[in-house]
CSV table of C-alpha atoms and ligand atoms in Angstrom, one decimal:
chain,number,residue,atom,x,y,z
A,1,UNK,CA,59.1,66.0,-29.7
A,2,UNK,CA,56.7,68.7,-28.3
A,3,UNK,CA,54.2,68.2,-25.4
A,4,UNK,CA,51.0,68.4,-27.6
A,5,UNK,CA,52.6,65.3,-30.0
A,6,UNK,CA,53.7,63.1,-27.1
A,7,UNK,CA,50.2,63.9,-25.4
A,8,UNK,CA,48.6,62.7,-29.1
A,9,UNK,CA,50.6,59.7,-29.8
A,10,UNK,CA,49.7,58.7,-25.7
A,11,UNK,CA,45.9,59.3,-26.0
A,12,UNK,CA,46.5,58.0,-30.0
A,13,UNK,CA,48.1,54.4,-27.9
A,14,UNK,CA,46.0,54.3,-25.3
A,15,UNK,CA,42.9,54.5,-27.3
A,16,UNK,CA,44.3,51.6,-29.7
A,17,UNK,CA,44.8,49.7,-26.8
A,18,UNK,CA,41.1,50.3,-25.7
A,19,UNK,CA,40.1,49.6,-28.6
A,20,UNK,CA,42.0,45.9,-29.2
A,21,UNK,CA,40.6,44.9,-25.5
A,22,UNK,CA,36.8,45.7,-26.3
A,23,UNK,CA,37.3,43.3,-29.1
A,24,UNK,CA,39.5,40.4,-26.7
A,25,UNK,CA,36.3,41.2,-25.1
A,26,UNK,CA,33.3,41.0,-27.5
A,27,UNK,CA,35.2,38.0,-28.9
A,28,UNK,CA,35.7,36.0,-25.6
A,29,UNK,CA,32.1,36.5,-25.2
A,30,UNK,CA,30.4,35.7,-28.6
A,31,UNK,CA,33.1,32.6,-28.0
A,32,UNK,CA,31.8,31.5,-24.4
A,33,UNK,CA,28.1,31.6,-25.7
A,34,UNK,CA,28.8,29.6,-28.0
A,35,UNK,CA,31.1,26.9,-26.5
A,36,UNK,CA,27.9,26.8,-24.2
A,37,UNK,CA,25.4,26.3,-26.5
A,38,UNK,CA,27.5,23.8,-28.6
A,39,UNK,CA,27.9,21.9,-24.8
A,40,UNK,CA,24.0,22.5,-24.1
A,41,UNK,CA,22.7,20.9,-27.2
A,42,UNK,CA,25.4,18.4,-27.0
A,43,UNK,CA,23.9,17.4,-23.5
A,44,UNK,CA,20.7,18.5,-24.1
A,45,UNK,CA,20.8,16.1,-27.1
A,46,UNK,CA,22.5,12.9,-25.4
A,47,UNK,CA,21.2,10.7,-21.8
A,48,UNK,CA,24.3,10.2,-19.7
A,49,UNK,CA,24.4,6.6,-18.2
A,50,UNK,CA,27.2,6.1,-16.4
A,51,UNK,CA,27.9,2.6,-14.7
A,52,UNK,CA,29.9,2.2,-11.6
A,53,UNK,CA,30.6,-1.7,-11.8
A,54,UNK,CA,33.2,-3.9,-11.7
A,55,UNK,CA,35.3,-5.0,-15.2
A,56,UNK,CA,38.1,-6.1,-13.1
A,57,UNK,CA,38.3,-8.3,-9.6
A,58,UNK,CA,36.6,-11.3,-8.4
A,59,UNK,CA,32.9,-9.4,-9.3
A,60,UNK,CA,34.1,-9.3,-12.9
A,61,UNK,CA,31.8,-11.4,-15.1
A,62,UNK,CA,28.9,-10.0,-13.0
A,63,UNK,CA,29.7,-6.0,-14.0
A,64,UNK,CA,29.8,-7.7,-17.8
A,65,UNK,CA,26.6,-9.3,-17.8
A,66,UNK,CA,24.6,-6.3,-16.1
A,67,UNK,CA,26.0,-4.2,-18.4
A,68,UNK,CA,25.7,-6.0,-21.4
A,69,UNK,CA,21.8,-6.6,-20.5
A,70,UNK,CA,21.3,-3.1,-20.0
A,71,UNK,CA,22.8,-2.3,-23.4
A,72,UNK,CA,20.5,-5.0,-25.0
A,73,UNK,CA,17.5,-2.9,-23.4
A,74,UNK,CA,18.6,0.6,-25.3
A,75,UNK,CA,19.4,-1.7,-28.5
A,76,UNK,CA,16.3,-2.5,-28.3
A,77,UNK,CA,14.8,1.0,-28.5
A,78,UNK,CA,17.9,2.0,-30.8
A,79,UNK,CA,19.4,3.6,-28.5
A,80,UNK,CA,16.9,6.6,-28.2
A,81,UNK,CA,14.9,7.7,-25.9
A,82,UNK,CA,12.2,10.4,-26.0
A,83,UNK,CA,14.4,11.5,-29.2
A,84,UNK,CA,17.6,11.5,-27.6
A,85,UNK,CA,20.7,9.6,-27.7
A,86,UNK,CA,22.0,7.3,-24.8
A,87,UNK,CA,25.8,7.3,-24.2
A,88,UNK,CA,26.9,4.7,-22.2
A,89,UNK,CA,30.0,5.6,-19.7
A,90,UNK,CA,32.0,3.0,-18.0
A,91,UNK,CA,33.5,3.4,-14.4
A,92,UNK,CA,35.3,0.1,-13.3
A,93,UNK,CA,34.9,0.4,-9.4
A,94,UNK,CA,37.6,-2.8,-9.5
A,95,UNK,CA,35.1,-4.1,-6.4
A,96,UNK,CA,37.1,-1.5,-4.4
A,97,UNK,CA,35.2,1.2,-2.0
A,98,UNK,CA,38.0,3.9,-2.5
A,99,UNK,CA,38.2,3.3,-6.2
A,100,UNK,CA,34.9,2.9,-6.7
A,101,UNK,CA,34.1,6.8,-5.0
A,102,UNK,CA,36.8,8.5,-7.3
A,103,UNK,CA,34.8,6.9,-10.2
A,104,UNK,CA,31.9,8.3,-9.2
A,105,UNK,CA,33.4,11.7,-8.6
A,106,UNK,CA,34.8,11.5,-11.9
A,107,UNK,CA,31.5,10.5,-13.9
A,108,UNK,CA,29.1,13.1,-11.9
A,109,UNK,CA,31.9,15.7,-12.1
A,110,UNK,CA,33.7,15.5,-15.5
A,111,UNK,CA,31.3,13.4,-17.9
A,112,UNK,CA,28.4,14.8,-16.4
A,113,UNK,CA,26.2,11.8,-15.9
A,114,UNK,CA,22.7,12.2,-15.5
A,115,UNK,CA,22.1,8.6,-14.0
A,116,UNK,CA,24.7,6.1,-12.5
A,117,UNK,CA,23.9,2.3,-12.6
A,118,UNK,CA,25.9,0.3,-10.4
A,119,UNK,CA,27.5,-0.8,-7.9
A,120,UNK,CA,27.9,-4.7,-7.7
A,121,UNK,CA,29.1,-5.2,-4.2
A,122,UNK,CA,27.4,-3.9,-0.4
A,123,UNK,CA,30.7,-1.8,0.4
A,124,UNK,CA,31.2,-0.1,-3.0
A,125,UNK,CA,27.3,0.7,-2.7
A,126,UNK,CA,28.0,2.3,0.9
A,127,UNK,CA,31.1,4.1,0.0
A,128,UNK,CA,29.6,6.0,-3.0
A,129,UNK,CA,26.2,6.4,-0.8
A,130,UNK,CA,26.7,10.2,0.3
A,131,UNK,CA,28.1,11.3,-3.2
A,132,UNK,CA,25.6,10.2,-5.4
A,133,UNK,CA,22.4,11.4,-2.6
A,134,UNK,CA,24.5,15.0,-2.0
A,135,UNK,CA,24.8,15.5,-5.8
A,136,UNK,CA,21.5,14.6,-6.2
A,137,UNK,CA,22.6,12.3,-9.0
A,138,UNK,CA,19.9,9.3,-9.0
A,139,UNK,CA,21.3,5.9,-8.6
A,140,UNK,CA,19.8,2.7,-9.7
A,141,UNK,CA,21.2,-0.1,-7.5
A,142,UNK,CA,21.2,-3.1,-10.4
A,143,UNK,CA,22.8,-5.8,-7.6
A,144,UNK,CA,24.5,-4.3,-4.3
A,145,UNK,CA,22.4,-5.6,-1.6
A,146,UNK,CA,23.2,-3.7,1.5
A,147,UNK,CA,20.2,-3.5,4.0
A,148,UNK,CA,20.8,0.1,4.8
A,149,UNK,CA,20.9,1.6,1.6
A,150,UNK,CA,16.6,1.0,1.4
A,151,UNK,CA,16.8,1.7,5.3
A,152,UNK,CA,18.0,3.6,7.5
A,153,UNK,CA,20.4,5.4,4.5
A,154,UNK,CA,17.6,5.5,2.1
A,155,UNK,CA,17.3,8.5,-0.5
A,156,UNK,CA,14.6,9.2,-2.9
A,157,UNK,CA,17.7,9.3,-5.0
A,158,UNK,CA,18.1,5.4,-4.3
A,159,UNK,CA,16.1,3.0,-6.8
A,160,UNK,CA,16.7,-0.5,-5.9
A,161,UNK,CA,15.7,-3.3,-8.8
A,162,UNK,CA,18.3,-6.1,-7.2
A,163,UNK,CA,17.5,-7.1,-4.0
A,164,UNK,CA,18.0,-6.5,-0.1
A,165,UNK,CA,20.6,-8.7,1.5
A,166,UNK,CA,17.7,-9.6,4.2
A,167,UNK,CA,15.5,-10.1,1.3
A,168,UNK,CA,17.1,-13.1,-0.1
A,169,UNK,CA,18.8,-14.6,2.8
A,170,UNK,CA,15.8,-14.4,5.5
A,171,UNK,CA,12.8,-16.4,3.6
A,172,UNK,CA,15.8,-19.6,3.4
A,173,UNK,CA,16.3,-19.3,7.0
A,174,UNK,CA,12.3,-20.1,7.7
A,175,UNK,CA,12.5,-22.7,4.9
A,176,UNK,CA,15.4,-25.3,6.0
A,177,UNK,CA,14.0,-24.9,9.2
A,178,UNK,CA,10.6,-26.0,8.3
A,179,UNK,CA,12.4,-28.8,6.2
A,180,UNK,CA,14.1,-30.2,8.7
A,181,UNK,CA,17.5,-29.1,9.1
A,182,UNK,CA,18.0,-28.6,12.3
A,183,UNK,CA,21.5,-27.2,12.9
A,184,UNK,CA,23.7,-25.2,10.4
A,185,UNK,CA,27.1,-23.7,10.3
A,186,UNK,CA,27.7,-20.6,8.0
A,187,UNK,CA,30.5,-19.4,6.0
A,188,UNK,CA,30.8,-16.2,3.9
A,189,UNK,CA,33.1,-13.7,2.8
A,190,UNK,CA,34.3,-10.7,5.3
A,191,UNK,CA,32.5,-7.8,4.2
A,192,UNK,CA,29.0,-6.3,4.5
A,193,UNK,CA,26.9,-8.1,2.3
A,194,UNK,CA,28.6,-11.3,3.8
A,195,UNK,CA,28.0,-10.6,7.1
A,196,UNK,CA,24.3,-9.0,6.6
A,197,UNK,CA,23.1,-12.4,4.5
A,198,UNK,CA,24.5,-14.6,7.3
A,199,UNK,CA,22.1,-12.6,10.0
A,200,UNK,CA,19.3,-12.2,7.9
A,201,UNK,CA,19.2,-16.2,7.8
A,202,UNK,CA,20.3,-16.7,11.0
A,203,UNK,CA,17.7,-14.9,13.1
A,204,UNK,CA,14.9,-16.5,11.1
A,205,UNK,CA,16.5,-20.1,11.2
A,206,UNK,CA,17.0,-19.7,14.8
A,207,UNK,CA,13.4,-18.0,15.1
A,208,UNK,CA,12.0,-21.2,13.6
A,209,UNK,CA,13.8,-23.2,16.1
A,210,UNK,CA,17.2,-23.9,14.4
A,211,UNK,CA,20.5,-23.7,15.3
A,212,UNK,CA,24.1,-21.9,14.5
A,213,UNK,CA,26.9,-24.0,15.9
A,214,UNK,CA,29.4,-21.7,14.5
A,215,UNK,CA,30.3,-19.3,11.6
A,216,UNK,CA,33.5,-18.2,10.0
A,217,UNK,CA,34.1,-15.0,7.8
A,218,UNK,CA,36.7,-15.6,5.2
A,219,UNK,CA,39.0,-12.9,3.5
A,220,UNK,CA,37.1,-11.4,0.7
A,221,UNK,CA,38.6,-11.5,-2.9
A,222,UNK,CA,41.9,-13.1,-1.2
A,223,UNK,CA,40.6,-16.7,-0.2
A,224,UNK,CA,41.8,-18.9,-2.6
A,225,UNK,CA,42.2,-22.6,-0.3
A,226,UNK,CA,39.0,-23.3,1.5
A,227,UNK,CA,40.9,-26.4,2.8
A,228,UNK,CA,40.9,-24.8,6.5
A,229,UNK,CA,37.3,-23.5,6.7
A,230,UNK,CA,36.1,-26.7,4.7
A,231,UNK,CA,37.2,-28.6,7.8
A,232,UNK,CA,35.9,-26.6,10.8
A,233,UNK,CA,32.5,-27.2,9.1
A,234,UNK,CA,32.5,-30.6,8.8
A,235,UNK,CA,34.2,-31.2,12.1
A,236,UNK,CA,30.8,-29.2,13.3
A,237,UNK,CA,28.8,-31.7,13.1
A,238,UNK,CA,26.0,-29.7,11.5
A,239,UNK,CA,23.3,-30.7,9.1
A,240,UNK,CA,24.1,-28.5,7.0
A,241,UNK,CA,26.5,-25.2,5.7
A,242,UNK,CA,24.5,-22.1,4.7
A,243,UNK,CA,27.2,-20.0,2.6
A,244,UNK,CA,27.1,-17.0,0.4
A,245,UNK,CA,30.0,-16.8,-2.5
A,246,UNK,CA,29.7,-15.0,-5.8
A,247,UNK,CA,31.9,-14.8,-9.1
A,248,UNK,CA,35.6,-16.7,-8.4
A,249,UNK,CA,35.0,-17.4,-4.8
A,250,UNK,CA,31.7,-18.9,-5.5
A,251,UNK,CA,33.7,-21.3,-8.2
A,252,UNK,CA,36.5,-22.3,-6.3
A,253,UNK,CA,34.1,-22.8,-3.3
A,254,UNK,CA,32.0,-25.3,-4.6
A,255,UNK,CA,34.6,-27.6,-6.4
A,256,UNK,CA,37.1,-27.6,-3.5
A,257,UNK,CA,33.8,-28.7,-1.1
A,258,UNK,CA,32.9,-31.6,-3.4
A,259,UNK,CA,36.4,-32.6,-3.4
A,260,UNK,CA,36.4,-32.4,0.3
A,261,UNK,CA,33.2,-34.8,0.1
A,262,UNK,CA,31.3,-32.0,2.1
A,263,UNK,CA,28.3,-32.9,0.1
A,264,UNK,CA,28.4,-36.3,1.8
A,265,UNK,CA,28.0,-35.7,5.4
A,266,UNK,CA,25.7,-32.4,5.1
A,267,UNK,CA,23.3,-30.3,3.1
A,268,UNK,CA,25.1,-27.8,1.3
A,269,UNK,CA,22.9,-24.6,1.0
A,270,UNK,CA,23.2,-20.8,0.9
A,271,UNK,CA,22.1,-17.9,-0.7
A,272,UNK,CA,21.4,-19.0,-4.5
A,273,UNK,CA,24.7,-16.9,-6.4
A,274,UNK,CA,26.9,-19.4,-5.0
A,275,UNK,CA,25.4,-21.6,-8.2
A,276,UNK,CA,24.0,-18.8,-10.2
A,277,UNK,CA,23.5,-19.9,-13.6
A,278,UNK,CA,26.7,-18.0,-14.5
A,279,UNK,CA,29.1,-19.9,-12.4
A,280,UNK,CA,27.0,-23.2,-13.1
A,281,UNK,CA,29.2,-24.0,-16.1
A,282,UNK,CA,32.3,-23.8,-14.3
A,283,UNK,CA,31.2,-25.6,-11.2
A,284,UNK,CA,29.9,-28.1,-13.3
A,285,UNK,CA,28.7,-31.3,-11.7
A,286,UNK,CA,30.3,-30.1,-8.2
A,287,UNK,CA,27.1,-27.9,-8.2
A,288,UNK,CA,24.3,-30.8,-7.9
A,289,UNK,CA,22.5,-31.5,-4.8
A,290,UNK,CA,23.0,-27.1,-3.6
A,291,UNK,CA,19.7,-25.8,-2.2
A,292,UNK,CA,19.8,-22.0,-2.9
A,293,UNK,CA,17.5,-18.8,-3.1
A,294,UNK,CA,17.1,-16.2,-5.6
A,295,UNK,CA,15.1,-13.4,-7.2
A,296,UNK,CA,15.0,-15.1,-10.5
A,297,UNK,CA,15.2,-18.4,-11.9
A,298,UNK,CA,15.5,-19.1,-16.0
A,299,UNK,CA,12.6,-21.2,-15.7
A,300,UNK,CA,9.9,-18.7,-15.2
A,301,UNK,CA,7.4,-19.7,-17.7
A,302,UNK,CA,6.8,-16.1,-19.3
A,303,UNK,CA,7.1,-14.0,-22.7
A,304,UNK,CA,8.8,-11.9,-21.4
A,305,UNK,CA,11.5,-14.3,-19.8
A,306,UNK,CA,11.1,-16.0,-23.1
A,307,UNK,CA,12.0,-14.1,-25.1
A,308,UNK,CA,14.9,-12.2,-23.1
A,309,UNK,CA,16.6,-15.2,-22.9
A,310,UNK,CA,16.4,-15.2,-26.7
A,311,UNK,CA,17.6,-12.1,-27.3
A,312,UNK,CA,20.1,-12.3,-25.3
A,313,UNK,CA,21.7,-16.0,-26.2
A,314,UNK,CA,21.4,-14.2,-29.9
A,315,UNK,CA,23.4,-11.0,-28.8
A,316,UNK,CA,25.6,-12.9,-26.0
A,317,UNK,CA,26.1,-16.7,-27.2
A,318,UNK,CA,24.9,-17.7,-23.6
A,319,UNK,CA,22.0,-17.9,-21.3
A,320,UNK,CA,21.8,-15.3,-19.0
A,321,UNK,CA,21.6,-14.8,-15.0
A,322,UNK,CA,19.7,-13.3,-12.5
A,323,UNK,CA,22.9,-10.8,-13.0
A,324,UNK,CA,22.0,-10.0,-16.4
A,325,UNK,CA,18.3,-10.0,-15.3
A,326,UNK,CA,19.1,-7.0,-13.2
A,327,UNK,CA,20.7,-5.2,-15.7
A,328,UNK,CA,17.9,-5.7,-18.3
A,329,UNK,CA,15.9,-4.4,-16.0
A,330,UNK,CA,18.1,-1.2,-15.2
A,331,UNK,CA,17.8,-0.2,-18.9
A,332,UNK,CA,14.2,-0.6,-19.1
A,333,UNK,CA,13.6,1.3,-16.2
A,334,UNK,CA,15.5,4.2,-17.2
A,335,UNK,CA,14.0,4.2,-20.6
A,336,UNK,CA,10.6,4.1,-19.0
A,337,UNK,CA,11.0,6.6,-16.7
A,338,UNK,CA,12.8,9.2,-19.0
A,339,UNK,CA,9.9,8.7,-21.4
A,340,UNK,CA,7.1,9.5,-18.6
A,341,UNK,CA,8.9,12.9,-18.7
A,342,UNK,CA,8.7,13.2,-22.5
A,343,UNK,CA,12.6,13.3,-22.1
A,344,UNK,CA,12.9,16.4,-19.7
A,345,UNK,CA,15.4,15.3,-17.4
A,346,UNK,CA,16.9,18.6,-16.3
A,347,UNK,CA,15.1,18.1,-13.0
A,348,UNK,CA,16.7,15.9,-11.0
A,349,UNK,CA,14.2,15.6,-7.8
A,350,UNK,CA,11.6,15.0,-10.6
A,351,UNK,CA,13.8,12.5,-12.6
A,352,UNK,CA,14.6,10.3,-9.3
A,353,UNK,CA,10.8,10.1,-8.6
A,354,UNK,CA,10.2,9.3,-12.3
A,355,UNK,CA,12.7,6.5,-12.0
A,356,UNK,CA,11.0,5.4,-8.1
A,357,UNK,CA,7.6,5.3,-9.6
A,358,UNK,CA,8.0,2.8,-12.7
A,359,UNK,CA,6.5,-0.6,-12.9
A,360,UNK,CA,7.6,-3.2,-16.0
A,361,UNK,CA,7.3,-6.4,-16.7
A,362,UNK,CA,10.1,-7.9,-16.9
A,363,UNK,CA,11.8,-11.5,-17.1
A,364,UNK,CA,11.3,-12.0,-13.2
A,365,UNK,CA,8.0,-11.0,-13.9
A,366,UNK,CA,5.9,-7.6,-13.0
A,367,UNK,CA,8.3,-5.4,-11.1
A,368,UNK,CA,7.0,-2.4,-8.4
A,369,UNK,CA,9.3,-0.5,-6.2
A,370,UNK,CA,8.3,-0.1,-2.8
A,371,UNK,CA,7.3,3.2,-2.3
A,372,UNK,CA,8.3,3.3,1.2
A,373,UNK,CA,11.7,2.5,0.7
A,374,UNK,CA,12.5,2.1,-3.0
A,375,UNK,CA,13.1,-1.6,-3.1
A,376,UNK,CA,12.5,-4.0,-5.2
A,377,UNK,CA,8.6,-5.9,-4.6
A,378,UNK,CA,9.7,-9.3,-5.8
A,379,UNK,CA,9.1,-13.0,-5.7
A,380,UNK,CA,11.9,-15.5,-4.2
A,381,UNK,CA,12.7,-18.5,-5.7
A,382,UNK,CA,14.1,-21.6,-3.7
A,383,UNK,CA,15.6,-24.3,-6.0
A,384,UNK,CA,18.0,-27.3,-6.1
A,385,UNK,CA,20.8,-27.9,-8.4
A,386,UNK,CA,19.5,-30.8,-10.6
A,387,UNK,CA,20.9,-32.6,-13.7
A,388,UNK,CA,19.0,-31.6,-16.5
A,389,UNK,CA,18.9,-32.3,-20.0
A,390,UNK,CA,21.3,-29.5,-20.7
A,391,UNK,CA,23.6,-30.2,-17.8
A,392,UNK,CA,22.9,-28.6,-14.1
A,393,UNK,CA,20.2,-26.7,-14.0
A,394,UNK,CA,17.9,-25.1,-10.6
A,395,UNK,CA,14.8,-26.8,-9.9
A,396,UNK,CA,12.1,-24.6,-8.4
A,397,UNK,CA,11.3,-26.4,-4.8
A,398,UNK,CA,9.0,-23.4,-3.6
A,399,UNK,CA,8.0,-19.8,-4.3
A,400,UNK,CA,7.7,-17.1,-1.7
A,401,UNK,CA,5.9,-14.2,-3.3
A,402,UNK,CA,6.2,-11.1,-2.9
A,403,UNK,CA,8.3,-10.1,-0.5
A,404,UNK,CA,9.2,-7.0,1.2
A,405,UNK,CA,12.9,-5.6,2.5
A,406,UNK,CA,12.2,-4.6,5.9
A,407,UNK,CA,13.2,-1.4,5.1
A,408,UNK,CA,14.3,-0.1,8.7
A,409,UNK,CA,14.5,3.6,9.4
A,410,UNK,CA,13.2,4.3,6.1
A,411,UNK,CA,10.0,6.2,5.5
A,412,UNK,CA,10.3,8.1,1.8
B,1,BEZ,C1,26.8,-7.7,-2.6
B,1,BEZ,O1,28.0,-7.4,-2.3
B,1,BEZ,O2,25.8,-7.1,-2.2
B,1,BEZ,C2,26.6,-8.9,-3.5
B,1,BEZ,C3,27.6,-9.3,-4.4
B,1,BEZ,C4,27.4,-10.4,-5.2
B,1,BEZ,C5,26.2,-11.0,-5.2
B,1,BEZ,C6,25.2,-10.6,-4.3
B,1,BEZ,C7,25.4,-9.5,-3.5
């Protein structure tokens, strides 16, 4: 071959080969703006809830019923808000701090969520804390009570509806004080929210002249025999044991100290999820006689606690708790607040103060956030475990109204 036919065939190849990578090109790029656009309108189209709560572990049945109440509230807008679809995504945090922050990594990274709901318990709430606030992903706390997370860790991208630990725990300390019980030993599970309820009442028992003759902290999710602690207590002497249990712990509790005939010597009392309505029916009659606190109480003589317990026996085949109450309110506060921006939620600064700002009314009654530390406003309830017509039921001995979390080193 001559040098003017191998200099043709080269330029001849090269241009061919030019000429296929322009179209590689043009192709890869007509492609990517469209993958985008599909992925745009797919999320532009569809409001990412994802929950961080527990489906598994001793906090089971409460991730269930604060989920299920939150998924009655979009049923009953049909699922749409501002014209867009809500997709419900499910982390299971297995009550587990380091489970419980790859969840969340995976729901704000991978499924793109554009609001998280959850977490159950004080240390999940604390270990996904720093994620959710650097991601600017806005958080509605629908039960975790840890003090710090509307204190000194607060975040306009923190919206609590539940409850502070203090919140609960403090007013009883005042209250079985002022009723008479004079001493009082307490017993709760190791871990934050079990340790910040047993201060909370202690320092205003104490302030209102009680006294502690001991406390015990028992290993969380692992205590199965109370047998041990059930007998330090009594042996204490006290007037009564303030306690804090929830979900199994909070069943097993109660039944092993009415076989132990605790009830007999001293008041048993505590903060009020150790007989929540949802453990009620397990504890059965074990439950009578427990004086309690909590941020809602079935009995609240309202339409609109009317007629969510309705809807949700009709959708659930049960009453609900102060669990599900939280949940319901969850989903009505994301509904309102994505509405108030006509559906925009691209912004998230402007999204975490729409959520901050809503009021509803809602079974517990009106609900406001605390604008200087976005918690809950709420009433407390302090009951007994009666028998009712229907079995135990809480009896309403006083109402504290509105009360505050102290809010510490907060100022939003
Ligand atoms: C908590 O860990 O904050 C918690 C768990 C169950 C009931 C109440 C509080």
């Amino acid at each position: 071959m001559n040098k003017e036919c191998i200099t043709y065939y080269k330029y001849n190849a090269l241009g061919a080969i030019m000429y296929i990578k322009k179209i590689i090109l043009k192709i890869s790029f007509i492609s990517l703006i469209l993958f985008n656009s599909v992925s745009i309108s797919n999320s532009a189209d569809t409001i990412k809830v994802g929950t961080l709560l527990p489906y598994s572990g001793v906090y089971t049945v409460l991730g269930e019923e604060i989920t299920n109440a939150m998924i009655l509230a979009f049923d009953e807008v049909g699922n749409s808000i501002s014209g867009k679809n809500i997709e419900v995504i499910k982390g299971d945090t297995e009550v587990k701090p380091n489970i419980a922050l790859q969840k969340a990594r995976k729901l704000i990274s991978s499924n793109k969520v554009d609001i998280l709901v959850g977490p159950v318990s004080s240390s999940v709430a604390l270990a996904v804390r720093n994620l959710v606030v650097q991601s600017k992903t806005p958080l509605i706390i629908p039960n975790a009570g840890a003090n710090v997370l509307t204190g000194e860790k607060c975040s306009k991208f923190i919206t609590r509806i539940s409850f502070s630990n203090h919140q609960i725990n403090a007013p009883m300390g005042t209250w079985l004080a002022k009723s008479g019980i004079k001493s009082a030993f307490l017993l709760a599970p190791d871990y934050a929210a079990g340790k910040e309820m047993m201060k909370a009442f202690k320092t205003n028992f104490e302030e209102a002249g009680g006294k502690i003759l001991g406390e015990e902290y028992t290993p969380f999710r692992k205590t199965k025999d109370f047998g041990p602690y059930l007998a330090r207590v009594k042996n204490s002497g006290a007037d009564a044991v303030y306690v804090f249990y929830a979900g199994g712990e909070a069943i097993n509790f109660i039944k092993q100290a009415k076989s132990f005939g605790l009830g007999e010597v001293m008041k048993l009392t505590g903060a009020g999820w150790t007989t929540s309505p949802l453990f009620i029916p397990a504890q059965k009659e074990a439950a009578i006689g427990f004086i309690g606190s909590l941020n809602y109480v079935p009995s609240i003589n309202t339409e609109e606690n009317k007629a969510f317990i309705k809807a949700y026996k009709d959708k659930f085949g049960r009453a609900p708790s102060e669990f599900a109450v939280q949940g319901y309110d969850s989903g009505k506060v994301i509904i309102k607040a994505i509405e108030s921006l006509s559906g925009n939620i691209k912004d998230k600064d402007k999204l975490a103060e729409a959520i901050s700002s809503v009021s509803i009314i809602g079974p517990r009654g009106p609900l406001t956030i605390d604008p200087r530390t976005n918690n809950v406003i709420q009433n407390i309830y302090i009951f007994e475990v009666v028998n009712g017509d229907q079995g135990p039921e809480l009896k309403v001995l006083d109402t504290i109204e509105a009360v505050k979390s102290p809010g510490e080193g907060c100022n939003l």
